[in-house]
Coordinates of C-alpha atoms and ligand atoms in Angstrom, one line a residue:
X1 CA -51.6 -31.2 39.7
X2 CA -53.1 -31.1 36.2
X3 CA -51.1 -31.0 33.0
X4 CA -52.0 -30.3 29.4
X5 CA -49.7 -31.4 26.6
X6 CA -50.8 -29.8 23.4
X7 CA -50.3 -30.6 19.7
X8 CA -47.9 -33.5 20.2
X9 CA -47.6 -36.4 17.9
X10 CA -49.0 -39.2 20.0
X11 CA -47.1 -42.4 19.3
X12 CA -48.1 -45.7 20.8
X13 CA -47.3 -49.2 19.8
X14 CA -50.2 -49.1 17.3
X15 CA -51.1 -45.4 16.7
X16 CA -49.6 -42.2 15.5
X17 CA -51.7 -39.0 15.4
X18 CA -51.7 -35.4 16.6
X19 CA -53.6 -34.6 19.7
X20 CA -53.6 -33.0 23.1
X21 CA -53.3 -35.0 26.3
X22 CA -54.8 -33.9 29.6
X23 CA -53.6 -35.4 32.9
X24 CA -55.0 -34.9 36.4
X25 CA -54.2 -36.5 39.7
X26 CA -51.6 -38.8 38.1
X27 CA -53.8 -40.2 35.4
X28 CA -54.5 -39.5 31.7
X29 CA -58.0 -38.0 31.7
X30 CA -58.5 -37.0 28.1
X31 CA -56.8 -37.5 24.7
X32 CA -58.1 -35.6 21.7
X33 CA -57.5 -33.0 19.1
X34 CA -58.0 -29.4 20.3
X35 CA -59.2 -30.2 23.8
X36 CA -61.4 -27.2 24.8
X37 CA -59.4 -24.9 27.1
X38 CA -62.4 -24.1 29.3
X39 CA -63.0 -27.7 30.2
X40 CA -59.3 -28.7 30.4
X41 CA -57.7 -26.0 32.5
X42 CA -54.3 -27.1 33.6
X43 CA -51.8 -26.0 36.2
X44 CA -49.2 -26.4 33.5
X45 CA -49.2 -26.6 29.7
X46 CA -46.4 -28.1 27.6
X47 CA -46.4 -27.3 23.9
X48 CA -45.3 -30.5 22.2
X49 CA -45.7 -29.3 18.6
X50 CA -43.2 -31.2 16.3
X51 CA -42.4 -33.7 19.1
X52 CA -43.5 -37.2 20.0
X53 CA -45.7 -37.8 23.0
X54 CA -45.1 -41.5 23.9
X55 CA -45.7 -43.7 27.0
X56 CA -42.9 -43.5 29.5
X57 CA -40.2 -46.1 28.9
X58 CA -40.3 -49.3 31.0
X59 CA -36.9 -50.8 31.8
X60 CA -37.6 -54.4 32.7
X61 CA -34.0 -55.3 33.7
X62 CA -32.0 -53.2 36.2
X63 CA -29.7 -53.8 39.1
X64 CA -29.7 -50.8 41.5
X65 CA -27.8 -51.0 44.8
X66 CA -27.0 -54.6 44.2
X67 CA -24.1 -56.5 46.0
X68 CA -22.2 -58.3 43.3
X69 CA -18.7 -59.4 42.5
X70 CA -17.3 -58.3 45.9
X71 CA -18.7 -54.8 45.5
X72 CA -22.0 -53.0 45.0
X73 CA -23.6 -51.6 41.8
X74 CA -22.8 -47.9 41.8
X75 CA -26.3 -46.5 41.3
X76 CA -28.7 -46.7 44.2
X77 CA -32.5 -46.2 43.8
X78 CA -32.1 -42.4 43.9
X79 CA -29.3 -41.8 41.4
X80 CA -30.4 -44.7 39.2
X81 CA -34.0 -43.6 39.0
X82 CA -33.0 -40.0 38.4
X83 CA -30.8 -41.1 35.5
X84 CA -33.6 -43.4 34.2
X85 CA -36.0 -40.4 34.2
X86 CA -33.5 -38.2 32.3
X87 CA -33.5 -41.0 29.7
X88 CA -37.3 -41.2 29.4
X89 CA -37.8 -44.2 31.6
X90 CA -40.7 -43.8 34.1
X91 CA -40.9 -47.4 35.5
X92 CA -38.4 -50.1 36.1
X93 CA -38.3 -53.7 37.2
X94 CA -35.3 -54.4 39.4
X95 CA -34.2 -57.7 40.9
X96 CA -34.5 -58.8 44.5
X97 CA -32.2 -61.7 45.4
X98 CA -33.2 -64.6 47.5
X99 CA -29.8 -65.8 48.7
X100 CA -29.3 -69.4 49.8
X101 CA -30.7 -70.0 53.2
X102 CA -33.0 -66.9 53.0
X103 CA -36.6 -66.6 52.1
X104 CA -38.2 -64.6 49.2
X105 CA -40.0 -62.6 51.8
X106 CA -36.7 -61.5 53.3
X107 CA -35.4 -60.6 49.9
X108 CA -38.4 -58.6 48.9
X109 CA -38.4 -56.7 52.2
X110 CA -34.7 -55.9 51.8
X111 CA -35.1 -54.6 48.3
X112 CA -38.2 -52.6 49.1
X113 CA -36.3 -51.0 51.9
X114 CA -33.5 -50.0 49.4
X115 CA -36.1 -48.3 47.1
X116 CA -38.6 -46.8 49.4
X117 CA -38.1 -43.1 50.0
X118 CA -35.4 -42.9 47.3
X119 CA -36.9 -43.8 43.9
X120 CA -38.2 -40.9 41.9
X121 CA -40.1 -43.2 39.5
X122 CA -42.3 -46.3 40.0
X123 CA -40.5 -49.6 40.5
X124 CA -41.3 -53.3 40.7
X125 CA -39.2 -56.4 41.4
X126 CA -38.5 -59.7 39.8
X127 CA -37.3 -62.4 42.3
X128 CA -33.9 -64.0 41.7
X129 CA -34.1 -67.6 43.0
X130 CA -30.9 -69.3 44.1
X131 CA -32.5 -72.4 45.7
X132 CA -35.9 -73.9 45.6
X133 CA -37.1 -76.4 48.2
X134 CA -40.8 -77.1 48.9
X135 CA -41.2 -74.0 51.1
X136 CA -39.8 -72.0 48.3
X137 CA -42.4 -73.3 45.8
X138 CA -45.1 -72.1 48.2
X139 CA -43.3 -68.7 48.5
X140 CA -43.4 -68.5 44.7
X141 CA -47.2 -68.8 44.8
X142 CA -47.3 -66.2 47.5
X143 CA -45.1 -63.8 45.6
X144 CA -47.3 -64.0 42.5
X145 CA -50.7 -64.0 44.2
X146 CA -50.1 -61.7 47.1
X147 CA -47.0 -59.6 46.6
X148 CA -47.2 -58.6 43.0
X149 CA -43.9 -60.2 42.2
X150 CA -44.9 -62.2 39.1
X151 CA -41.6 -63.1 37.5
X152 CA -38.5 -65.1 38.7
X153 CA -35.0 -65.0 37.4
X154 CA -32.9 -68.1 37.4
X155 CA -29.3 -68.5 36.4
X156 CA -27.7 -71.2 34.3
X157 CA -24.3 -69.4 35.0
X158 CA -22.2 -68.2 37.9
X159 CA -21.6 -71.6 39.6
X160 CA -21.4 -71.2 43.4
X161 CA -23.1 -67.9 43.4
X162 CA -26.4 -67.9 41.5
X163 CA -26.4 -71.0 39.3
X164 CA -29.1 -73.6 39.8
X165 CA -29.3 -77.0 38.2
X166 CA -31.8 -78.2 35.6
X167 CA -34.0 -79.9 38.2
X168 CA -34.4 -76.6 40.1
X169 CA -35.2 -74.8 36.9
X170 CA -37.7 -77.4 35.9
X171 CA -39.4 -77.2 39.3
X172 CA -39.7 -73.4 39.1
X173 CA -41.0 -73.6 35.5
X174 CA -43.6 -76.2 36.5
X175 CA -44.8 -74.1 39.4
X176 CA -45.3 -71.0 37.1
X177 CA -47.7 -73.2 35.2
X178 CA -49.8 -73.3 38.4
X179 CA -49.4 -69.8 39.8
X180 CA -49.2 -67.8 36.5
X181 CA -45.6 -66.5 37.1
X182 CA -43.0 -66.1 34.4
X183 CA -39.4 -67.5 34.5
X184 CA -36.7 -65.2 33.2
X185 CA -33.6 -67.0 32.4
X186 CA -29.9 -66.0 32.4
X187 CA -28.9 -68.5 29.7
X188 CA -25.2 -69.3 29.6
X189 CA -23.7 -72.7 30.3
X190 CA -21.9 -71.9 33.6
X191 CA -20.1 -75.3 33.9
X192 CA -18.4 -75.0 30.5
X193 CA -17.6 -71.3 31.1
X194 CA -16.0 -72.1 34.5
X195 CA -13.7 -74.7 32.8
X196 CA -12.7 -72.2 30.1
X197 CA -12.0 -69.5 32.7
X198 CA -9.8 -71.9 34.8
X199 CA -7.9 -72.9 31.6
X200 CA -7.3 -69.3 30.6
X201 CA -6.0 -68.3 34.0
X202 CA -3.7 -71.3 34.1
X203 CA -2.2 -70.1 30.9
X204 CA -1.7 -66.6 32.3
X205 CA -4.5 -65.1 30.2
X206 CA -5.7 -62.4 32.6
X207 CA -6.7 -59.4 30.5
X208 CA -10.3 -58.2 30.2
X209 CA -10.7 -59.7 26.7
X210 CA -10.5 -63.2 28.1
X211 CA -13.8 -62.6 29.8
X212 CA -15.4 -62.7 26.3
X213 CA -13.1 -65.4 25.0
X214 CA -14.1 -67.7 27.8
X215 CA -17.9 -67.1 27.3
X216 CA -18.5 -68.2 23.7
X217 CA -21.8 -67.6 22.0
X218 CA -22.3 -71.3 21.8
X219 CA -22.4 -71.5 25.6
X220 CA -25.3 -69.0 25.4
X221 CA -27.0 -70.7 22.6
X222 CA -26.8 -74.1 24.3
X223 CA -28.3 -72.8 27.5
X224 CA -31.0 -70.9 25.6
X225 CA -32.0 -74.0 23.7
X226 CA -31.9 -76.0 27.0
X227 CA -34.0 -73.5 28.9
X228 CA -36.6 -73.4 26.1
X229 CA -36.7 -77.2 26.0
X230 CA -37.2 -77.3 29.8
X231 CA -40.0 -74.8 29.5
X232 CA -41.5 -76.9 26.7
X233 CA -41.4 -80.0 28.9
X234 CA -43.0 -78.0 31.7
X235 CA -45.6 -76.7 29.4
X236 CA -45.0 -73.0 30.2
X237 CA -43.7 -69.8 28.7
X238 CA -40.1 -68.6 29.1
X239 CA -38.4 -65.3 28.8
X240 CA -34.7 -65.2 28.0
X241 CA -32.9 -62.1 29.4
X242 CA -30.1 -60.1 27.9
X243 CA -29.8 -62.2 24.7
X244 CA -26.6 -61.2 23.0
X245 CA -25.8 -63.6 20.1
X246 CA -27.2 -64.7 16.8
X247 CA -26.9 -68.4 17.6
X248 CA -28.9 -67.9 20.8
X249 CA -31.5 -65.9 18.9
X250 CA -31.7 -68.8 16.4
X251 CA -32.9 -71.0 19.3
X252 CA -35.7 -68.5 20.3
X253 CA -36.7 -68.1 16.7
X254 CA -36.9 -71.9 16.1
X255 CA -39.1 -72.3 19.2
X256 CA -41.4 -69.5 18.2
X257 CA -41.7 -70.9 14.7
X258 CA -42.9 -74.1 16.3
X259 CA -45.5 -72.1 18.2
X260 CA -43.8 -72.2 21.6
X261 CA -44.3 -69.3 24.0
X262 CA -40.6 -68.3 24.0
X263 CA -39.7 -64.7 24.5
X264 CA -36.4 -62.7 24.7
X265 CA -35.0 -59.3 25.4
X266 CA -31.8 -57.8 24.1
X267 CA -30.0 -54.6 25.4
X268 CA -28.5 -51.6 23.6
X269 CA -24.9 -52.8 24.4
X270 CA -25.4 -55.8 22.2
X271 CA -26.7 -53.6 19.4
X272 CA -24.0 -50.9 19.5
X273 CA -20.9 -52.4 21.0
X274 CA -18.8 -55.4 20.0
X275 CA -15.9 -57.7 20.9
X276 CA -13.6 -55.0 19.5
X277 CA -14.2 -52.9 22.6
X278 CA -12.4 -55.5 24.7
X279 CA -9.3 -54.7 22.6
X280 CA -9.2 -51.1 23.8
X281 CA -5.8 -50.1 25.3
X282 CA -4.7 -50.9 28.8
X283 CA -7.4 -52.0 31.2
X284 CA -10.2 -50.2 29.3
X285 CA -11.7 -53.4 28.0
X286 CA -13.0 -53.9 31.6
X287 CA -15.6 -51.2 30.9
X288 CA -17.4 -53.8 28.8
X289 CA -17.1 -56.8 31.1
X290 CA -20.6 -58.0 31.4
X291 CA -22.4 -61.4 30.9
X292 CA -23.1 -62.4 28.3
X293 CA -20.2 -60.6 26.8
X294 CA -20.2 -58.4 23.7
X295 CA -20.1 -60.4 20.5
X296 CA -18.4 -59.9 17.1
X297 CA -19.9 -56.9 15.2
X298 CA -21.9 -59.0 12.7
X299 CA -24.3 -60.2 15.5
X300 CA -25.7 -56.7 15.8
X301 CA -27.4 -56.8 12.5
X302 CA -29.0 -60.1 13.3
X303 CA -30.3 -58.7 16.6
X304 CA -31.7 -55.6 14.9
X305 CA -33.6 -57.8 12.4
X306 CA -34.8 -60.0 15.3
X307 CA -36.3 -56.9 16.9
X308 CA -38.0 -55.8 13.7
X309 CA -39.5 -59.2 13.1
X310 CA -40.6 -59.8 16.7
X311 CA -38.2 -62.7 17.3
X312 CA -37.1 -60.4 20.1
X313 CA -39.8 -58.7 22.0
X314 CA -38.2 -56.3 24.5
X315 CA -35.2 -53.9 24.8
X316 CA -34.1 -53.5 28.4
X317 CA -30.8 -52.3 29.8
X318 CA -29.4 -54.8 32.3
X319 CA -28.1 -51.6 34.0
X320 CA -25.5 -52.8 36.4
X321 CA -22.8 -50.1 36.7
X322 CA -19.4 -50.4 38.4
X323 CA -16.8 -47.6 38.4
X324 CA -13.5 -48.3 36.8
X325 CA -11.8 -46.9 39.9
X326 CA -12.0 -49.3 42.9
X327 CA -14.6 -51.5 41.3
X328 CA -13.7 -52.8 37.9
X329 CA -10.1 -52.4 39.1
X330 CA -10.7 -55.4 41.4
X331 CA -9.9 -57.5 38.3
X332 CA -6.7 -55.7 37.2
X333 CA -4.7 -58.9 37.4
X334 CA -7.5 -61.4 36.8
X335 CA -10.4 -60.8 34.4
X336 CA -12.6 -63.2 36.4
X337 CA -12.6 -60.8 39.3
X338 CA -13.9 -57.8 37.3
X339 CA -17.4 -57.1 38.5
X340 CA -19.8 -58.0 35.7
X341 CA -22.1 -55.2 34.4
X342 CA -22.3 -51.8 32.7
X343 CA -24.3 -48.7 32.9
X344 CA -27.2 -48.0 30.5
X345 CA -30.4 -47.0 32.3
X346 CA -30.2 -43.4 30.9
X347 CA -29.3 -44.0 27.3
X348 CA -31.7 -46.7 26.2
X349 CA -34.4 -44.6 24.4
X350 CA -32.0 -42.2 22.7
X351 CA -29.8 -45.0 21.5
X352 CA -32.6 -47.2 20.2
X353 CA -34.3 -44.2 18.5
X354 CA -31.0 -43.2 16.9
X355 CA -29.8 -46.6 15.8
X356 CA -33.2 -48.1 15.2
X357 CA -35.8 -45.5 14.0
X358 CA -33.4 -43.0 12.3
X359 CA -31.8 -45.7 10.3
X360 CA -35.1 -47.2 9.3
X361 CA -34.5 -50.5 11.1
X362 CA -37.5 -50.0 13.4
X363 CA -40.7 -48.1 12.8
X364 CA -41.7 -45.5 15.4
X365 CA -44.5 -47.7 16.6
X366 CA -42.1 -50.7 17.0
X367 CA -39.7 -48.5 18.9
X368 CA -42.4 -47.6 21.4
X369 CA -43.5 -51.2 21.6
X370 CA -40.0 -52.5 22.4
X371 CA -39.1 -49.9 25.1
X372 CA -42.5 -49.5 26.8
X373 CA -45.6 -51.4 25.7
X374 CA -44.2 -54.9 25.3
X375 CA -42.3 -54.8 28.7
X376 CA -45.6 -53.5 30.3
X377 CA -47.5 -56.4 28.8
X378 CA -44.8 -59.0 29.5
X379 CA -44.5 -58.1 33.1
X380 CA -48.1 -57.4 34.2
X381 CA -48.1 -53.6 34.1
X382 CA -50.4 -53.0 31.1
X383 CA -52.6 -51.0 30.6
X384 CA -51.7 -49.0 33.7
X385 CA -48.3 -48.4 32.1
X386 CA -47.0 -48.7 28.5
X387 CA -49.6 -46.7 26.6
X388 CA -51.2 -43.3 26.1
X389 CA -54.8 -43.9 27.0
X390 CA -57.5 -42.5 29.2
X391 CA -57.3 -44.1 32.6
X392 CA -53.6 -45.1 32.3
X393 CA -51.0 -43.6 34.6
X394 CA -49.8 -40.3 33.3
X395 CA -46.3 -41.5 32.6
X396 CA -45.3 -39.7 29.4
X397 CA -42.2 -38.7 27.4
X398 CA -42.2 -35.6 25.2
X399 CA -39.5 -36.8 22.8
X400 CA -37.8 -34.4 20.5
X401 CA -36.6 -36.3 17.4
X402 CA -34.2 -33.6 16.4
X403 CA -32.5 -33.0 19.8
X404 CA -28.8 -33.9 19.5
X405 CA -27.0 -35.2 22.5
X406 CA -23.4 -36.2 22.9
X407 CA -23.1 -39.0 25.5
X408 CA -20.5 -38.4 28.1
X409 CA -20.1 -39.8 31.6
X410 CA -19.5 -36.2 32.9
X411 CA -22.9 -34.9 31.7
X412 CA -25.0 -38.1 32.1
X413 CA -26.5 -38.7 35.5
X414 CA -25.5 -42.3 36.3
X415 CA -23.1 -42.4 39.2
X416 CA -20.3 -44.1 37.3
X417 CA -17.0 -42.8 36.1
X418 CA -17.2 -43.9 32.4
X419 CA -19.7 -44.4 29.7
X420 CA -19.5 -47.2 27.2
X421 CA -20.7 -44.8 24.4
X422 CA -18.4 -41.9 25.4
X423 CA -18.3 -39.1 22.8
X424 CA -21.1 -40.7 20.6
X425 CA -23.6 -38.1 19.3
X426 CA -27.2 -39.3 19.0
X427 CA -30.2 -37.6 17.6
X428 CA -33.6 -37.8 19.4
X429 CA -34.0 -37.4 23.2
X430 CA -36.6 -36.4 25.8
X431 CA -37.4 -32.8 26.2
X432 CA -39.8 -33.4 29.1
X433 CA -40.6 -36.5 31.2
X434 CA -43.7 -36.9 33.2
X435 CA -44.2 -39.6 35.9
X436 CA -47.6 -40.0 37.5
X437 CA -48.7 -36.7 36.2
X438 CA -45.7 -34.7 37.6
X439 CA -43.1 -33.2 35.4
X440 CA -39.8 -34.9 36.6
X441 CA -37.5 -33.8 33.7
X442 CA -37.9 -30.3 32.3
X443 CA -35.5 -29.7 29.5
X444 CA -32.1 -30.5 31.1
X445 CA -33.3 -30.2 34.7
X446 CA -34.5 -32.8 37.2
X447 CA -37.5 -31.3 38.9
X448 CA -38.9 -34.5 40.5
X449 CA -38.9 -35.6 44.1
X450 CA -36.9 -38.2 45.9
X451 CA -39.3 -40.9 47.2
X452 CA -42.1 -40.1 44.8
X453 CA -41.7 -43.5 43.1
X454 CA -44.1 -46.2 44.3
X455 CA -43.8 -50.0 44.5
X456 CA -45.8 -51.5 41.6
X457 CA -47.6 -54.7 42.5
X458 CA -47.8 -56.5 39.1
X459 CA -50.3 -58.9 37.7
X460 CA -49.4 -62.0 35.8
X461 CA -47.9 -61.6 32.3
X462 CA -50.3 -60.6 29.6
X463 CA -47.8 -61.9 27.1
X464 CA -47.4 -59.8 23.9
X465 CA -47.5 -61.7 20.6
Ligands
LIG501 O1 -23.0 -58.7 33.6 C1 -24.1 -58.6 34.0 N1 -25.1 -58.9 33.2 N2 -24.4 -58.2 35.2 C2 -25.7 -58.2 35.9 C3 -26.1 -59.5 36.4 C4 -26.9 -60.3 35.3 O2 -26.5 -61.4 35.0 O3 -27.9 -59.8 34.8
LIG502 ZN1 -28.2 -62.2 34.0
LIG503 ZN1 -29.0 -58.4 34.8

């Protein structure tokens, strides 16, 4: 199918101009002002006058169909990718989990099977490593060189589940120096947190807010600093995931000021929500139980500034939804049993546009860079994804900066029974979304196809600045 998008304001990480975009067979074929109709006849034309035409969003951190906390994340690869598409995301990088005693091969096959035939947009995988013997080191090489899995997540938290020790982290880091992979770190001091959790429970402190009170920002900052130091000793880059706190950002900033290749992402929840949400009545604080937890409100401003100044390079969602009913409820009498995670795959672009661009905190170009171009570069998808250029995949968002949307669980498409931003009205949202040259979102309708999404074999990180 061919598609012509006319008169849109093409916004990339570096450009902003009015032009037409012609797509054919899934690729962008021409970009230019007043493309001649006789040469660029299309099966469908979208008039984008007054709207932005930007590269499709890339969400570099999602957990679809993931077993976790005694249950399973509520969105599978069908519902999750449909919701992503509604929000203007056209590619995502999810996490396959290599459980102890299992191989990475097994993990990748298992996660591919979850996605194949279901995903409506393209997807890739990071590999979560929970143990790393010699065979695992060789598997890391194989993942990077042969399987297109070029990044690995390690955890400094969740003892007994995902947490690995510093020696394992160091081994993984060193290996990426040889094979070109990138380590993504969940940076929280799991040992200290575990002690604080036990102490709170001994005192009968079981409400959701104790999740936050037992995971202080210092525990995140300490682990962030340690992870960066380990990467420095290994002589390799590092990427900190879901950074939530000013003191953790300080560690990244200090490293970058020294010229170290330290990178970090934050997520909308840390920019819009705060510790106060845990004080909501009854058990409602459970909606916000995620790790790292929400911080005091003043951290938000520091994170926005970090995004503007490139101390933070990427905004992803850490979409990991659990319903209040039957899932979050598992921790009704004990906050440590509340499954960790929150929904966000559908609301990333609109929230960041509303809170970032409309307030003047982020330029339009920087917005596009944070939600699309930088994740594409960081995770080996650029220039196939993350830009509007001839030869790139025709993954595009026609974004209406004046479209007002009130965020409600009932009208959003994530399969979860609450929304952390319930009732918030935001300005700026997609009016059409195109994935691989096909319109998948047309106004308020999903018109894509289950199974149309393809596995993306990634190259090594072409790290952004
Ligand atoms: O609470 C969170 N973040 N859940 C998802 C797992 C993770 O650590 O990213
Ligand atoms: Zn994590
Ligand atoms: Zn996560």
